C-alpha cells in the first residue's frame, strides 16, 4: 500500500489526541528570528564552545577534558560517530563546537542530590521541559520511586539490583521484559548487556538504531551483504565527487566539514541534496574549521533543494541517465553484480513527470547532477536521517546503492556508500550483539562460548516494544542510557505505554522525561560518563568504541567521577546479572566486572571480525573491522554478488491545505538533550517552538510570520494528533515542506507510521495542517476552524480532497 492510499483511508471521525509535553519553563515569547543571520563564522563556533565549556565545567575541567578529547590516549567524544584522523594527523584541538558542548553537558559541576528529589515531586518534574530537566545536573546516587509514591527516594545499589531481579524473576515469561540501548554504551558494556539479556531468556533488545539507521542496515544487507558503510576517512579525502544527502553535517557531524574541505582541496566536487540550505554545505562561511579562524566558502558546488521524500525518485533518475549515457563500469557489473538487466529495463521506463513531481526539481537540475556522477571516477554518497526516516527509506537507500554499483563505486579508493551514524557508539553496539534479530551464527557462538542456549525467536524493536507495553504484554522496561520516552514517536501513545509497565529502570547520567513518565515502580541508576575515570574492580578500566567507519579504539576518561556512588555500565550489568541469574550462572560476571580485558577476550572469540580484540584495540588508533565489499569486493548475499534492485517511484501526494513536516535537530541540542535555545545557523535565538514555512506558502496561508499555530497531523489509524503553539517563521525551502524541531514535534508522528521493512518511525514526512491555536478542540478564540488553505477542510475530509503535487 502506498503512503498516498494510507492517507486517503483516514476515517471520517478522528479521535483527538492532544497530550502536550511541558512548555512552561521556557518563555517562547522571547524567541528572536533573524533569517538573514544564517551563515556562521568559525570564530563564533569556538567562542560559543568555550563559553559553554567554561560556564559548566570551570577552567580546570575544561582544560583536562577538551585536550584529551579524541586524542590517541584520551577519550572518545560522546557526541556523534564521526571518525578521528589517523594517529599523527590529529590536531591539538580535535573536536568541534558540539563535541565541546557534549563534554560540558556531561562534565558539568552541577549535581543533583537527594535534596533535589525531596524538593521536587515527580508530578512537579513531569511538568518541566527536557531543557530544564537536563540542566539540573548529574544524578549522583541510585533513586527509587516506590509504587504510589510522590517522590523519588535514595536506594542502595544492592537493594536496587534486588528490586529489579525480583520483578524480572516474577515474570511468567522473559519476553515480558524489554531492554533498550542508546548508542553511547561502550562495546564492553554492550557485550555483557546483550549476554545478560539473552541468558535471562529474551531477544527483546530494541535500540536507538531502530529509530536511526535501521533503514540503512536493512537496505545494505540486502544489496551488499553487510549493513555498514564502505568508506574510510581517507576515502573521503580521496573522493572526486561527494554527495551529501539528507544530512546536516555543519550541526550534527561538524568535523565532517573538515574532511570535505580536505577533499575539496584535492579536487573533489560536492553536491548537497537537502530541502534546506544548511550552513557549511550551502551557506557561505565554514563554521567548523578546526582552528575556527579562517573563513571559507560554501562547500557544495551544487545544491539541490529537493522536496521532502523525493530522494528515491532522484537517485533512480540519476541511474537511468547513467544507463542511457553508458556511463557504467561494465567490468564491475559483470564480475560482481547481479540484477543489471532488470534494472536497466526498469529505468528505461522512467516517468520524468513523476520524478519532477516527487523531487520538486527540474529535469535539467537532475541532469546536471547526473553529469557530475558520470564525470567522477570515484564517488561517495553520504546520508543520514533525511533519508532513513521516511516510509520508503529502504527503497531510497537501495537506489543510492544502485547508482554506486552502476559505476563500480564500491571497493575502490575514494568511493563507496556512507551512512553517517549518529550516536558515538551506535555502530559498535550492533557489532556487539545489541540487535533484536541477531543472526544464528552469532547466537551459536554465544552458546559455544558460554554454554547456554540463547533464545532464537526474534525480539521486539523500539516500535514493537511500545506496542507490547501498550497491550500489557511487556511488564518491565529497562533502558541502558537514552531517553526512550522523549525520542520515540507518538508522545501520547508512548507515554501511556510506559505508564502501563510494572517497572521502568533507566541507567542514566542526566534527568530526562523517561524518568518522570514511569511505570508502577521506577528506578534511576546513575552511571559514569565517558569523560570520567572508571576504577571498577580497583583498577583503571578502558572501554572501546567503534566509529561510523568501522574503526575500533580504546577510550578512558580523565575526570574524577561526579559522585563516589556512580557505577560503570559494565559494573551495573554484571551486578544485575548476578542478582537476577544467581551465582550458578555459566557466565563469569564477577571476573568481567573485575577486568574488562576478560570481556574483550570473550568478544574476540564470539564477535565476528574481532579476533585478537584485546591486543588490537590497544594499538595507537585501534583497528578497522573487516568489511568484505570494501576490502575485497566480496558480497555475502545469497547470490554472492552485489544486487541491483527495482523499486517503483511513488509520488507522495499531499492533500490540498496540508504540508509535509520534517522533524529535525537545532544547532543547540543532542537528540533530546537540549544544550541551549539558539539555532544559530538558522537564525533562531531564545526558543524552540518554531515552524519553518516557505515564505510563499506563508503568504498564501492566511497566517502571518510570527503567528502562533497548532500543528495537527491526521492519520489512517483514526487519531488526530496536535502539537500546540508553534511560531511561524518564513524560511527558504521547497513549497509545501515545513520543518520543526525534535522532540517538540514527536507528538505528531503516528506510532504505526513506520518505514517498510525496517519499521523505523517516519519522522521526516508527516502530513500536517495548521490550525489557529485551540481550533482543533474548539477552544479557539475566533471560534472558527483555522485550517490552512481551504477553511472547509475539517478533520476527516481528506478523502474528498483532490490530492495535488506541491512543487
Ligand atoms: N550536535 C548534534 N550532533 C548530533 C546529534 C544531535 O542531536 N546534535 N544527533 C546525532 C544522531 S543520533 C544522529 S542520527 C545524527 C543526525 O544527523 P542528521 O541526519 O544530519 O540530523 P537531522 O537534524 O535529523 O537532519 C536531517 C537533515 O536532512 C534533511 N532532510 C530531511 N528530510 C529530507 C529529505 O526527504 N530528503 C533530503 N535530501 N534531505 C532531507 C534536513 O533538512 C536536515 O538537513 O546526528 C548525530 N549528531
Ligand atoms: N522526531 C524525531 N524523533 C527522533 C529523531 C528525529 O530525527 N526526529 N531521531 C531519532 C534518533 S536518530 C535517535 S538516535 C533517537 C535518540 O534516542 P536516545 O538515544 O534514546 O536519546 P538521547 O536524547 O540521545 O538520550 C539522552 C539521555 O541519555 C543519557 N545519557 C547520556 N550519556 C550517557 C552515558 O554515558 N551513559 C548512560 N547510561 N546514559 C547516558 C542521559 O540521561 C540523557 O538524558 O531519537 C530518535 N527520535
Ligand atoms: S564531529 Fe562529532 S565526534 Fe567529532 S568532536 Fe564533533 S561531536 Fe564529537
Ligand atoms: Mo541517531
PDB file of C-alpha atoms and ligand atoms in Angstrom, residues 80 98 212 245-248 251-253 273-276 278 306 308-309 311 384-386 390 422-423 662 664-665 669-671 764, ligand 1:
ATOM      1  CA  UNK A  80      28.470  11.872  17.071  1.00  0.00           C
ATOM      2  CA  UNK A  98      29.148  20.331  19.568  1.00  0.00           C
ATOM      3  CA  UNK A 212      18.138   5.996  13.337  1.00  0.00           C
ATOM      4  CA  UNK A 245      22.084  13.864   1.023  1.00  0.00           C
ATOM      5  CA  UNK A 246      19.577  14.164   3.866  1.00  0.00           C
ATOM      6  CA  UNK A 247      22.243  15.211   6.326  1.00  0.00           C
ATOM      7  CA  UNK A 248      23.205  18.423   8.120  1.00  0.00           C
ATOM      8  CA  UNK A 251      25.453  20.827  13.072  1.00  0.00           C
ATOM      9  CA  UNK A 252      25.395  17.072  13.517  1.00  0.00           C
ATOM     10  CA  UNK A 253      28.799  15.884  12.298  1.00  0.00           C
ATOM     11  CA  UNK A 273      20.761  17.438  -1.639  1.00  0.00           C
ATOM     12  CA  UNK A 274      18.563  18.946   1.025  1.00  0.00           C
ATOM     13  CA  UNK A 275      15.318  20.902   1.206  1.00  0.00           C
ATOM     14  CA  UNK A 276      17.178  23.403   3.386  1.00  0.00           C
ATOM     15  CA  UNK A 278      22.242  24.087   5.621  1.00  0.00           C
ATOM     16  CA  UNK A 306      14.754  18.612  -3.045  1.00  0.00           C
ATOM     17  CA  UNK A 308      10.895  16.054   1.278  1.00  0.00           C
ATOM     18  CA  UNK A 309      10.875  12.366   0.358  1.00  0.00           C
ATOM     19  CA  UNK A 311      15.291  11.145  -2.997  1.00  0.00           C
ATOM     20  CA  UNK A 384      21.697  10.414   7.460  1.00  0.00           C
ATOM     21  CA  UNK A 385      18.196  10.939   8.870  1.00  0.00           C
ATOM     22  CA  UNK A 386      16.836  12.912   5.896  1.00  0.00           C
ATOM     23  CA  UNK A 390      10.765   8.035   5.541  1.00  0.00           C
ATOM     24  CA  UNK A 422      24.538   9.312  14.923  1.00  0.00           C
ATOM     25  CA  UNK A 423      25.466   8.334  18.478  1.00  0.00           C
ATOM     26  CA  UNK A 662      10.097  17.044   8.863  1.00  0.00           C
ATOM     27  CA  UNK A 664      14.999  17.826  12.863  1.00  0.00           C
ATOM     28  CA  UNK A 665      17.757  18.938  15.211  1.00  0.00           C
ATOM     29  CA  UNK A 669      20.825  20.028  21.189  1.00  0.00           C
ATOM     30  CA  UNK A 670      21.981  16.444  21.170  1.00  0.00           C
ATOM     31  CA  UNK A 671      18.838  14.481  20.433  1.00  0.00           C
ATOM     32  CA  UNK A 764      10.676  13.196   8.252  1.00  0.00           C
TER      33      UNK A 764
HETATM   34  N1  LIG B   1      25.038  18.396  17.623  1.00  0.00           N
HETATM   35  C1  LIG B   1      24.390  17.265  17.409  1.00  0.00           C
HETATM   36  N2  LIG B   1      25.006  16.253  16.776  1.00  0.00           N
HETATM   37  C2  LIG B   1      24.333  15.106  16.534  1.00  0.00           C
HETATM   38  C3  LIG B   1      23.020  14.890  17.018  1.00  0.00           C
HETATM   39  C4  LIG B   1      22.388  15.985  17.663  1.00  0.00           C
HETATM   40  O1  LIG B   1      21.207  15.914  18.054  1.00  0.00           O
HETATM   41  N3  LIG B   1      23.095  17.137  17.864  1.00  0.00           N
HETATM   42  N4  LIG B   1      22.397  13.686  16.874  1.00  0.00           N
HETATM   43  C5  LIG B   1      23.202  12.541  16.479  1.00  0.00           C
HETATM   44  C6  LIG B   1      22.351  11.496  15.923  1.00  0.00           C
HETATM   45  S1  LIG B   1      21.738  10.291  16.956  1.00  0.00           S
HETATM   46  C7  LIG B   1      22.124  11.414  14.593  1.00  0.00           C
HETATM   47  S2  LIG B   1      21.183  10.140  13.977  1.00  0.00           S
HETATM   48  C8  LIG B   1      22.702  12.346  13.633  1.00  0.00           C
HETATM   49  C9  LIG B   1      21.614  13.012  12.794  1.00  0.00           C
HETATM   50  O2  LIG B   1      22.169  13.825  11.816  1.00  0.00           O
HETATM   51  P1  LIG B   1      21.210  14.450  10.689  1.00  0.00           P
HETATM   52  O3  LIG B   1      20.586  13.406   9.887  1.00  0.00           O
HETATM   53  O4  LIG B   1      22.011  15.497   9.985  1.00  0.00           O
HETATM   54  O5  LIG B   1      20.088  15.121  11.611  1.00  0.00           O
HETATM   55  P2  LIG B   1      18.700  15.903  11.383  1.00  0.00           P
HETATM   56  O6  LIG B   1      18.706  17.153  12.150  1.00  0.00           O
HETATM   57  O7  LIG B   1      17.609  14.952  11.639  1.00  0.00           O
HETATM   58  O8  LIG B   1      18.806  16.396   9.901  1.00  0.00           O
HETATM   59  C10 LIG B   1      18.296  15.823   8.802  1.00  0.00           C
HETATM   60  C11 LIG B   1      18.766  16.607   7.575  1.00  0.00           C
HETATM   61  O9  LIG B   1      18.154  16.009   6.444  1.00  0.00           O
HETATM   62  C12 LIG B   1      17.389  16.970   5.729  1.00  0.00           C
HETATM   63  N5  LIG B   1      16.211  16.271   5.209  1.00  0.00           N
HETATM   64  C13 LIG B   1      15.057  15.989   5.857  1.00  0.00           C
HETATM   65  N6  LIG B   1      14.229  15.281   5.060  1.00  0.00           N
HETATM   66  C14 LIG B   1      14.873  15.133   3.867  1.00  0.00           C
HETATM   67  C15 LIG B   1      14.533  14.505   2.642  1.00  0.00           C
HETATM   68  O10 LIG B   1      13.437  13.950   2.450  1.00  0.00           O
HETATM   69  N7  LIG B   1      15.473  14.499   1.674  1.00  0.00           N
HETATM   70  C16 LIG B   1      16.681  15.105   1.824  1.00  0.00           C
HETATM   71  N8  LIG B   1      17.557  15.035   0.817  1.00  0.00           N
HETATM   72  N9  LIG B   1      17.006  15.764   2.951  1.00  0.00           N
HETATM   73  C17 LIG B   1      16.119  15.749   3.975  1.00  0.00           C
HETATM   74  C18 LIG B   1      17.066  18.052   6.722  1.00  0.00           C
HETATM   75  O11 LIG B   1      16.787  19.282   6.076  1.00  0.00           O
HETATM   76  C19 LIG B   1      18.330  18.070   7.568  1.00  0.00           C
HETATM   77  O12 LIG B   1      19.336  18.849   6.964  1.00  0.00           O
HETATM   78  O13 LIG B   1      23.427  13.383  14.277  1.00  0.00           O
HETATM   79  C20 LIG B   1      24.193  12.971  15.411  1.00  0.00           C
HETATM   80  N10 LIG B   1      24.950  14.134  15.837  1.00  0.00           N
END
